[in-house]
Coordinates of C-alpha atoms in Angstrom, one line a residue:
M1 CA -0.4 -12.3 -15.2
S2 CA -3.5 -10.4 -16.3
T3 CA -2.3 -7.4 -18.2
S4 CA -3.6 -5.8 -21.4
S5 CA -2.5 -7.2 -24.7
K6 CA -1.8 -3.6 -25.7
F7 CA 0.8 -3.3 -23.0
M8 CA 4.1 -5.0 -22.2
K9 CA 5.4 -5.4 -18.6
T10 CA 7.3 -2.2 -19.1
G11 CA 4.1 -0.3 -19.8
S12 CA 4.8 0.6 -23.4
L13 CA 1.7 1.2 -25.5
S14 CA 1.7 0.8 -29.2
R15 CA 1.1 3.9 -31.3
R16 CA -1.4 1.9 -33.3
A17 CA -3.4 1.2 -30.2
V18 CA -3.6 4.9 -29.3
L19 CA -4.6 5.8 -32.8
K20 CA -7.2 3.1 -32.9
A21 CA -8.7 4.3 -29.6
A22 CA -8.7 7.9 -30.8
G23 CA -10.3 6.8 -34.1
A24 CA -13.1 4.9 -32.4
G25 CA -13.9 8.0 -30.3
A26 CA -14.0 10.1 -33.4
A27 CA -16.3 7.7 -35.1
L28 CA -18.8 7.7 -32.2
A29 CA -18.8 11.5 -32.2
A30 CA -19.4 11.6 -35.9
A31 CA -22.3 9.3 -35.6
G32 CA -23.8 11.5 -33.0
L33 CA -23.4 8.9 -30.3
P34 CA -22.3 9.9 -26.7
T35 CA -18.7 9.3 -25.9
R36 CA -18.9 9.9 -22.2
L37 CA -18.9 7.0 -19.7
F38 CA -22.3 5.7 -18.6
A39 CA -22.7 4.6 -14.9
A40 CA -23.4 1.0 -15.9
D41 CA -20.3 0.7 -18.0
P42 CA -17.2 -0.9 -16.6
L43 CA -14.8 1.9 -15.8
K44 CA -11.5 1.8 -17.7
V45 CA -8.8 1.7 -15.0
A46 CA -5.0 1.6 -15.5
A47 CA -2.2 1.3 -12.9
V48 CA 1.4 2.2 -13.1
Y49 CA 3.7 0.5 -10.5
T50 CA 7.4 1.0 -9.9
V51 CA 7.8 -2.4 -8.4
P52 CA 6.5 -6.0 -9.2
V53 CA 2.9 -6.6 -8.3
E54 CA 4.2 -9.2 -5.8
Q55 CA 5.6 -6.5 -3.6
Q56 CA 3.5 -6.1 -0.4
W57 CA 2.1 -2.6 -0.8
V58 CA 1.4 -2.8 -4.5
S59 CA -0.1 -6.3 -4.2
R60 CA -2.9 -4.9 -2.2
I61 CA -3.9 -2.4 -4.8
H62 CA -3.5 -5.1 -7.5
K63 CA -5.7 -7.4 -5.5
A64 CA -8.5 -4.9 -5.0
A65 CA -8.4 -3.9 -8.7
N66 CA -8.7 -7.5 -9.8
A67 CA -11.6 -8.1 -7.4
A68 CA -13.4 -5.0 -8.9
K69 CA -12.6 -6.4 -12.4
E70 CA -14.1 -9.8 -11.5
R71 CA -17.3 -8.1 -10.3
G72 CA -17.6 -6.4 -13.7
E73 CA -17.2 -2.9 -12.2
I74 CA -14.0 -2.0 -14.0
E75 CA -11.7 -2.9 -16.8
Y76 CA -8.1 -3.1 -15.5
V77 CA -4.7 -3.0 -17.0
Y78 CA -1.3 -2.3 -15.4
S79 CA 2.4 -1.8 -15.9
E80 CA 4.9 -3.0 -13.3
N81 CA 8.6 -2.3 -12.7
T82 CA 8.2 1.1 -14.3
S83 CA 11.2 3.3 -13.6
N84 CA 10.8 6.8 -12.3
N85 CA 12.2 8.2 -15.5
D86 CA 9.6 6.3 -17.5
Y87 CA 6.6 6.9 -15.2
E88 CA 5.3 10.1 -16.8
R89 CA 5.4 8.6 -20.3
V90 CA 3.4 5.5 -19.2
M91 CA 0.8 7.6 -17.4
R92 CA 0.3 9.7 -20.5
E93 CA -0.1 6.7 -22.8
Y94 CA -2.8 5.2 -20.5
C95 CA -4.6 8.6 -20.6
E96 CA -4.4 8.7 -24.4
A97 CA -5.7 5.2 -24.5
G98 CA -8.9 6.3 -22.9
H99 CA -8.5 5.1 -19.3
K100 CA -10.6 7.2 -16.9
L101 CA -8.9 6.3 -13.6
I102 CA -5.2 6.0 -13.2
L103 CA -3.8 4.3 -10.1
G104 CA -0.2 4.2 -8.9
E105 CA 2.5 5.3 -6.4
V106 CA 4.3 8.6 -7.1
F107 CA 6.5 8.9 -4.1
G108 CA 9.5 9.6 -6.4
V109 CA 7.7 11.3 -9.2
E110 CA 5.3 13.6 -7.5
D111 CA 5.8 16.7 -9.6
A112 CA 5.7 14.8 -12.9
A113 CA 2.5 12.9 -12.0
R114 CA 0.7 16.1 -11.0
A115 CA 1.8 17.7 -14.3
V116 CA 0.2 14.8 -16.2
A117 CA -3.0 15.3 -14.2
R118 CA -3.1 18.9 -15.2
D119 CA -2.8 18.0 -18.9
Y120 CA -5.7 15.4 -18.6
P121 CA -8.4 17.2 -16.6
D122 CA -11.1 14.6 -17.7
V123 CA -9.1 11.7 -16.2
A124 CA -9.1 10.9 -12.5
F125 CA -5.8 10.1 -10.7
L126 CA -5.7 8.2 -7.4
M127 CA -2.1 8.0 -6.5
G128 CA -0.1 6.8 -3.4
S129 CA 1.6 10.0 -2.2
S130 CA 3.0 11.5 1.0
F131 CA 1.6 14.9 0.0
K132 CA -1.9 16.3 0.4
P133 CA -4.5 17.2 -2.3
D134 CA -4.2 20.4 -4.1
E135 CA -7.2 22.3 -5.4
A136 CA -5.1 23.5 -8.3
V137 CA -5.1 19.9 -9.5
P138 CA -8.7 19.0 -8.8
N139 CA -8.6 15.5 -10.5
F140 CA -5.6 14.3 -8.4
S141 CA -6.3 12.6 -5.1
P142 CA -3.6 11.1 -2.9
F143 CA -4.0 8.0 -0.8
D144 CA -1.6 6.1 1.6
N145 CA -1.8 3.0 3.7
Y146 CA -2.8 4.6 7.0
I147 CA -2.9 1.2 8.7
Q148 CA -1.4 2.5 12.0
D149 CA -4.4 1.1 13.8
A150 CA -3.5 -2.5 12.9
S151 CA 0.2 -1.9 13.3
Y152 CA -0.5 -0.7 16.9
L153 CA -2.3 -4.0 17.7
T154 CA 0.5 -6.1 16.3
G155 CA 2.9 -4.2 18.5
I156 CA 0.9 -5.1 21.6
I157 CA 1.3 -8.8 20.7
A158 CA 5.0 -8.4 19.8
G159 CA 5.7 -6.8 23.2
A160 CA 4.3 -9.8 24.9
M161 CA 6.2 -12.3 22.7
T162 CA 9.7 -10.9 22.9
K163 CA 11.9 -12.3 25.6
S164 CA 15.0 -10.2 25.1
K165 CA 12.9 -7.0 24.9
N166 CA 15.1 -6.2 21.8
I167 CA 13.2 -5.7 18.6
G168 CA 14.7 -5.2 15.1
M169 CA 12.8 -3.1 12.5
V170 CA 13.7 -3.0 8.8
G171 CA 12.0 -0.5 6.5
G172 CA 12.3 0.6 2.9
Y173 CA 12.7 4.4 3.2
P174 CA 12.1 6.7 6.1
I175 CA 9.1 8.4 4.5
P176 CA 5.7 9.1 6.2
E177 CA 3.9 6.0 5.0
V178 CA 6.6 3.8 6.6
N179 CA 7.4 5.9 9.6
R180 CA 3.8 6.1 10.9
L181 CA 3.5 2.3 10.9
M182 CA 6.8 1.8 12.7
H183 CA 5.8 4.4 15.4
A184 CA 2.4 2.8 15.9
F185 CA 4.0 -0.6 16.2
M186 CA 6.5 0.7 18.7
A187 CA 3.7 2.4 20.7
G188 CA 1.9 -1.0 20.8
V189 CA 5.0 -2.8 21.9
K190 CA 5.4 -0.4 24.9
E191 CA 1.9 -1.3 26.0
S192 CA 3.2 -4.8 26.8
A193 CA 6.9 -4.1 27.3
P194 CA 7.6 -0.6 28.4
D195 CA 11.3 -1.2 28.6
A196 CA 11.7 -2.6 25.0
K197 CA 14.6 -1.5 22.9
F198 CA 14.4 -1.0 19.1
Q199 CA 17.0 -1.3 16.3
V200 CA 15.7 0.7 13.4
A201 CA 17.2 0.5 9.8
F202 CA 16.2 1.4 6.3
I203 CA 17.5 -0.3 3.2
G204 CA 16.9 2.4 0.6
S205 CA 14.7 0.3 -1.6
W206 CA 11.1 -0.8 -1.9
F207 CA 12.1 -4.3 -3.2
D208 CA 15.4 -5.8 -2.3
P209 CA 14.8 -8.9 -0.2
P210 CA 18.5 -9.9 0.0
K211 CA 19.5 -6.6 1.5
A212 CA 16.5 -6.6 3.9
K213 CA 17.5 -10.1 5.0
E214 CA 21.2 -9.2 5.6
T215 CA 20.0 -6.1 7.6
A216 CA 17.8 -8.3 9.7
F217 CA 20.6 -10.8 10.3
A218 CA 22.7 -7.9 11.7
Q219 CA 19.8 -6.9 14.1
I220 CA 19.5 -10.5 15.3
D221 CA 23.3 -10.5 15.9
G222 CA 22.6 -7.4 17.9
G223 CA 20.3 -9.2 20.2
A224 CA 16.8 -8.9 18.5
D225 CA 14.6 -11.9 19.1
L226 CA 11.6 -10.4 17.2
L227 CA 11.6 -8.5 13.9
Y228 CA 9.2 -6.0 12.3
A229 CA 9.1 -7.1 8.7
E230 CA 8.2 -3.9 6.8
R231 CA 10.1 -5.3 3.8
F232 CA 10.3 -8.7 2.1
G233 CA 13.3 -10.7 3.2
V234 CA 13.1 -9.9 6.9
S235 CA 10.9 -12.9 7.7
D236 CA 13.3 -15.1 5.8
A237 CA 16.1 -14.0 8.2
A238 CA 13.8 -14.6 11.2
K239 CA 12.9 -18.1 10.0
E240 CA 16.6 -19.0 9.4
R241 CA 17.6 -17.8 12.9
K242 CA 14.5 -19.1 14.6
V243 CA 13.2 -15.8 15.9
L244 CA 9.8 -14.3 15.6
A245 CA 8.5 -11.7 13.1
V246 CA 5.6 -9.4 12.7
G247 CA 4.2 -8.8 9.2
N248 CA 3.1 -5.7 7.4
V249 CA 0.4 -5.0 4.8
I250 CA 0.0 -8.7 3.8
D251 CA -0.5 -11.9 5.7
T252 CA 2.5 -14.3 5.2
Q253 CA 1.6 -16.5 8.2
A254 CA 1.0 -19.5 5.9
D255 CA 4.5 -19.1 4.4
Y256 CA 6.1 -18.7 7.8
P257 CA 3.9 -20.7 10.2
K258 CA 6.6 -20.9 13.0
T259 CA 7.8 -17.3 12.5
V260 CA 5.1 -14.7 11.8
V261 CA 3.2 -14.3 15.0
A262 CA 0.9 -11.4 13.8
S263 CA 0.4 -9.1 10.8
A264 CA -1.2 -5.8 10.1
L265 CA -3.3 -6.1 6.9
W266 CA -4.1 -3.3 4.4
D267 CA -7.3 -3.6 2.4
F268 CA -7.3 -1.2 -0.5
Q269 CA -10.9 -2.1 -1.5
P270 CA -12.7 0.7 0.4
T271 CA -10.3 3.3 -1.2
L272 CA -10.8 2.0 -4.7
D273 CA -14.6 1.5 -4.3
K274 CA -14.9 5.2 -3.2
A275 CA -12.9 6.4 -6.2
V276 CA -14.7 4.3 -8.7
A277 CA -18.1 5.4 -7.5
E278 CA -17.0 9.1 -7.6
V279 CA -15.6 8.8 -11.1
K280 CA -18.8 7.1 -12.4
A281 CA -20.9 9.7 -10.7
G282 CA -18.8 12.5 -12.2
T283 CA -18.0 13.8 -8.7
F284 CA -14.4 12.8 -8.3
K285 CA -12.3 15.7 -6.9
A286 CA -9.1 16.3 -5.1
E287 CA -9.4 14.9 -1.6
D288 CA -7.4 12.8 0.8
Y289 CA -8.3 9.2 0.4
G290 CA -6.0 8.1 3.2
V291 CA -8.8 7.9 5.6
Y292 CA -10.3 4.9 3.8
S293 CA -7.4 2.8 5.1
Y294 CA -8.4 3.4 8.7
M295 CA -9.7 0.5 10.7
K296 CA -13.0 2.1 11.3
N297 CA -13.5 2.4 7.6
G298 CA -12.6 -1.3 6.9
G299 CA -9.2 -0.4 5.4
C300 CA -7.0 -2.4 7.8
S301 CA -7.3 -5.3 10.2
L302 CA -5.3 -7.7 12.4
A303 CA -4.6 -10.9 10.5
P304 CA -5.7 -14.2 12.1
L305 CA -2.9 -15.6 14.3
G306 CA -3.1 -18.9 12.6
T307 CA -0.5 -21.3 14.2
F308 CA 0.1 -18.8 17.0
D309 CA -3.6 -18.9 18.1
G310 CA -3.5 -19.8 21.7
K311 CA 0.3 -19.1 22.1
V312 CA -0.2 -15.4 22.8
P313 CA -1.2 -14.9 26.4
A314 CA -5.0 -14.7 26.8
D315 CA -4.8 -11.4 28.8
V316 CA -2.8 -9.8 25.9
M317 CA -5.4 -10.9 23.3
A318 CA -8.1 -9.5 25.6
K319 CA -6.3 -6.2 25.6
V320 CA -6.0 -6.3 21.8
A321 CA -9.7 -6.9 21.5
E322 CA -10.4 -4.1 23.9
K323 CA -8.2 -1.7 21.9
E324 CA -9.6 -2.8 18.6
K325 CA -13.2 -2.1 19.8
A326 CA -12.1 1.3 21.0
I327 CA -10.5 2.2 17.7
K328 CA -13.6 1.2 15.8
D329 CA -16.0 3.1 18.0
G330 CA -13.7 6.2 18.0
S331 CA -13.0 6.2 21.8
F332 CA -9.3 5.5 21.2
T333 CA -7.1 7.0 18.4
V334 CA -3.7 5.7 17.5
E335 CA -1.3 8.6 17.1
I336 CA -0.1 9.3 13.6
D337 CA 3.6 10.2 13.8
D338 CA 5.3 10.7 10.4
S339 CA 8.7 11.6 11.8
E340 CA 11.6 9.2 11.2
P341 CA 11.9 6.6 13.9
K342 CA 15.2 6.1 15.6
S343 CA 17.0 3.2 17.4
N344 CA 17.1 3.6 21.2

């Protein structure tokens, strides 16, 4: 695990490290040297995560940040498994340590996170959020995984692969960033199977594989022969009961070669690249970074079918290719529906 030696997994920063960083800045100023960031310098980036970096959604941010670090564009440290009650403290410690861009997900700590941003106007905040930018907090930009385009395409495939026309869907929480992906998937399914039925459930957690697995078992018992795996644990249930699954955010086909027929992939790199460039140029401002997850911006894609290549009907894959082209050239737009999906 590549995390800063100054930080433990819980995100606690030593007081000595803060004082040392502050002292270094004061020494530079006293010597008449500039303390601002130069464009060629690696940007100091820190991330605060409420879940392990292995979790699907956060893993994509973590992967993009590590790639930028390897390219020499940023310095990167992070804290994982940070509780909501501790989130604000960890954010502040990273700011005090001199980090210029803070990443994270603030779905449960929105007000506290924006309060921190107000207190550190010289720090840029790029945070996963269901809310929009606010000009009153000009250094705080929200993003979200708007990968409805790829989710829609996986739905077209799923509709062609289900025999029972009964599909189970297990999500974390019924919030916009989950709801829109489920709705897009359901819309895609109906392109291939207009009479499909859906069992929709939420487990009330971002990371509870055993609970997700048990919920998926119940849906299989209810007749589902294909599962939408928005959470970890669902594909395990599908594998055990020998039904199919569709993945979300990451590609797990190699782990479930006989189970995961398709996956919608999220690529956080376009979002991060935009933010890093803006911070380095001194032009970072409050704006909605969600658009950089759109397929036309390179933020999402359909994963390779792997072992299912050739097993999905050719006419279905032709339709997928046609829709993908239309999405990319702007002639077709996947609807964004943030309302809570329901079983039917």
